[in-house]
Every structure is written in structure tokens, then in C-alpha cells.
CSV table of C-alpha atoms in Angstrom, one decimal:
chain,number,residue,atom,x,y,z
G,26,UNK,CA,-42.4,-12.2,82.7
G,27,UNK,CA,-43.9,-8.6,81.8
G,28,UNK,CA,-41.8,-5.7,80.9
G,29,UNK,CA,-41.7,-4.3,84.5
G,30,UNK,CA,-40.5,-7.6,85.7
G,31,UNK,CA,-37.7,-7.8,83.1
G,32,UNK,CA,-36.7,-4.1,84.0
G,33,UNK,CA,-36.6,-5.0,87.6
G,34,UNK,CA,-34.7,-8.4,87.2
G,35,UNK,CA,-32.4,-6.5,85.0
G,36,UNK,CA,-31.6,-3.5,87.1
G,37,UNK,CA,-30.5,-6.3,89.7
G,38,UNK,CA,-27.6,-7.3,87.3
G,39,UNK,CA,-28.8,-10.8,87.3
G,40,UNK,CA,-28.6,-11.3,83.8
G,41,UNK,CA,-25.5,-12.9,82.4
G,42,UNK,CA,-23.3,-10.9,80.1
G,43,UNK,CA,-23.8,-13.5,77.4
G,44,UNK,CA,-27.6,-13.3,77.9
G,45,UNK,CA,-27.5,-9.3,77.6
G,46,UNK,CA,-25.1,-9.8,74.4
G,47,UNK,CA,-28.0,-12.1,72.9
G,48,UNK,CA,-30.4,-9.4,73.3
G,49,UNK,CA,-28.0,-6.6,72.2
G,50,UNK,CA,-27.2,-8.4,69.1
G,51,UNK,CA,-30.7,-8.3,67.9
G,52,UNK,CA,-31.0,-4.6,68.9
G,53,UNK,CA,-27.8,-3.5,67.2
G,54,UNK,CA,-28.8,-5.5,64.1
G,55,UNK,CA,-32.1,-3.9,64.0
G,56,UNK,CA,-30.6,-0.4,64.4
G,57,UNK,CA,-28.2,-1.1,61.5
G,58,UNK,CA,-31.0,-2.6,59.2
G,59,UNK,CA,-33.3,0.4,60.1
G,60,UNK,CA,-30.6,2.8,59.2
G,61,UNK,CA,-29.5,1.2,56.0
G,62,UNK,CA,-33.2,1.1,54.7
G,63,UNK,CA,-33.8,4.8,55.8
G,64,UNK,CA,-30.7,5.9,53.7
G,65,UNK,CA,-32.3,4.7,50.5
G,66,UNK,CA,-34.4,2.1,48.7
G,67,UNK,CA,-31.8,-0.3,47.6
G,68,UNK,CA,-31.9,-4.1,46.5
G,69,UNK,CA,-32.1,-6.6,49.6
G,70,UNK,CA,-28.7,-8.2,48.2
G,71,UNK,CA,-27.1,-4.6,48.5
G,72,UNK,CA,-28.7,-3.9,52.0
G,73,UNK,CA,-27.5,-7.2,53.3
G,74,UNK,CA,-23.8,-6.5,52.1
G,75,UNK,CA,-24.1,-3.1,53.7
G,76,UNK,CA,-25.2,-4.5,56.9
G,77,UNK,CA,-22.6,-7.2,56.9
G,78,UNK,CA,-20.0,-4.5,56.8
G,79,UNK,CA,-21.4,-2.9,60.2
G,80,UNK,CA,-22.6,-6.0,61.9
G,81,UNK,CA,-19.3,-8.1,62.1
G,82,UNK,CA,-17.1,-8.6,65.0
G,83,UNK,CA,-14.1,-6.5,63.7
G,84,UNK,CA,-16.3,-3.5,63.0
G,85,UNK,CA,-18.3,-3.6,66.2
G,86,UNK,CA,-14.7,-4.0,68.2
G,87,UNK,CA,-13.5,-0.7,66.4
G,88,UNK,CA,-16.7,0.9,67.3
G,89,UNK,CA,-16.7,-0.3,71.0
G,90,UNK,CA,-13.2,1.2,71.1
G,91,UNK,CA,-14.4,4.5,69.6
G,92,UNK,CA,-17.5,5.1,72.2
G,93,UNK,CA,-15.5,4.0,75.1
G,94,UNK,CA,-14.6,7.6,76.3
G,95,UNK,CA,-18.2,8.3,76.2
G,96,UNK,CA,-19.6,5.3,78.5
G,97,UNK,CA,-20.7,6.0,82.2
G,98,UNK,CA,-18.9,4.2,84.8
G,99,UNK,CA,-21.9,1.6,84.8
G,100,UNK,CA,-21.9,1.3,81.1
G,101,UNK,CA,-18.3,0.5,81.0
G,102,UNK,CA,-18.7,-2.1,83.6
G,103,UNK,CA,-21.5,-3.8,81.5
G,104,UNK,CA,-19.1,-3.5,78.6
G,105,UNK,CA,-16.3,-5.2,80.2
G,106,UNK,CA,-18.5,-7.9,81.6
G,107,UNK,CA,-19.5,-9.0,78.2
G,108,UNK,CA,-16.1,-8.4,76.6
G,109,UNK,CA,-14.6,-10.9,79.4
G,110,UNK,CA,-17.4,-13.4,79.4
G,111,UNK,CA,-16.3,-16.7,77.9
G,112,UNK,CA,-18.6,-17.2,74.8
G,113,UNK,CA,-18.9,-21.1,73.4
G,114,UNK,CA,-18.4,-19.9,69.8
G,115,UNK,CA,-15.3,-19.1,68.0
G,116,UNK,CA,-15.2,-16.0,65.6
G,117,UNK,CA,-15.7,-17.0,61.8
G,118,UNK,CA,-14.2,-13.8,60.5
G,119,UNK,CA,-12.0,-11.8,62.8
G,120,UNK,CA,-9.6,-12.2,65.9
G,121,UNK,CA,-10.6,-13.5,69.3
G,122,UNK,CA,-10.0,-10.1,70.9
G,123,UNK,CA,-12.4,-8.5,68.2
G,124,UNK,CA,-15.0,-11.1,69.0
G,125,UNK,CA,-15.0,-10.4,72.7
G,126,UNK,CA,-14.8,-6.6,72.3
G,127,UNK,CA,-17.9,-7.1,69.8
G,128,UNK,CA,-19.7,-9.1,72.6
G,129,UNK,CA,-19.1,-6.3,75.3
G,130,UNK,CA,-20.6,-4.0,72.7
G,131,UNK,CA,-23.7,-6.2,72.4
G,132,UNK,CA,-23.9,-6.8,76.0
G,133,UNK,CA,-24.0,-3.1,76.6
G,134,UNK,CA,-26.8,-2.6,74.1
G,135,UNK,CA,-28.7,-5.5,75.5
G,136,UNK,CA,-28.5,-3.8,79.0
G,137,UNK,CA,-29.6,-0.6,77.7
G,138,UNK,CA,-32.4,-2.1,76.0
G,139,UNK,CA,-33.8,-4.2,78.7
G,140,UNK,CA,-33.6,-1.1,81.3
G,141,UNK,CA,-35.6,1.0,78.7
G,142,UNK,CA,-32.8,3.2,78.0
G,143,UNK,CA,-33.7,3.8,74.3
G,144,UNK,CA,-32.6,7.4,74.1
G,145,UNK,CA,-29.1,6.4,75.2
G,146,UNK,CA,-28.9,3.4,72.8
G,147,UNK,CA,-29.9,6.1,69.9
G,148,UNK,CA,-27.0,8.4,71.1
G,149,UNK,CA,-24.5,5.6,71.1
G,150,UNK,CA,-25.5,4.5,67.8
G,151,UNK,CA,-25.3,8.1,66.4
G,152,UNK,CA,-21.8,8.3,67.7
G,153,UNK,CA,-21.0,5.0,66.0
G,154,UNK,CA,-22.5,6.3,62.7
G,155,UNK,CA,-20.4,9.5,62.9
G,156,UNK,CA,-17.1,7.5,62.6
């Protein structure tokens, strides 16, 4: 499947919310890693500790709540589909509610990425960093 097929497929909303979250998890993780590396040249262990503070269900749930009012109707619908999905995993650290909210945020980032909306991803991530 080439990128045009992926975009066409995704615009039809055929991807499951957990598939979107699978992609969004990687997108969000890369954004956080890139941000941390750009801040300062630190030892990898310290970078990882800082990353874990931003990439966990509790933090992601909090960030989702903070950007909620800035989402379009479609973005909110994608977030809710992700939040309401029934993942097969259970959270290691955090509540089930936080895990579901984090899954919604990841689904949103996955949806935006697959639709080529990188400017919107950057905008939302900047909002997250400002909190």
C-alpha cells in the first residue's frame, strides 16, 4: 500500500481506533524523543527518564484533557473512538480511565499522521508542551 492508498483508506475512516493508536503511539513517542534531544545533549539514561515522564498513560490522559477544547469536531470524534475502544492490554502504571484517555490521544495522533496533517500534529504537540 503506497502513501496515497493509506491516505485514501484512512480518510474513509476504515482503520480501527486501536490501529490508529498503534501508529499514534509511535508518532507521539518520536515527538517526545525529538523534543528532549533538541533541549540538550544528555546521557541516554536521563533522556529515557524524561521521556517516560511524558510518555505514560497518566501524563497522556492529562494532556488529552488539556487540548480537548482545541479539537475540531472530527478530531474529537477520533479521540472518543480511541478512548472508547476496548484494548486487550491492561495498564501497568495508571488507572483504566487514564489508559483509555491515553489511547484516545494516540488514536488522534495516528489519525492525523496517516492523513498527512503534520502541521496539526505539531500544533497540538506545542500545546501539550506549553502545559
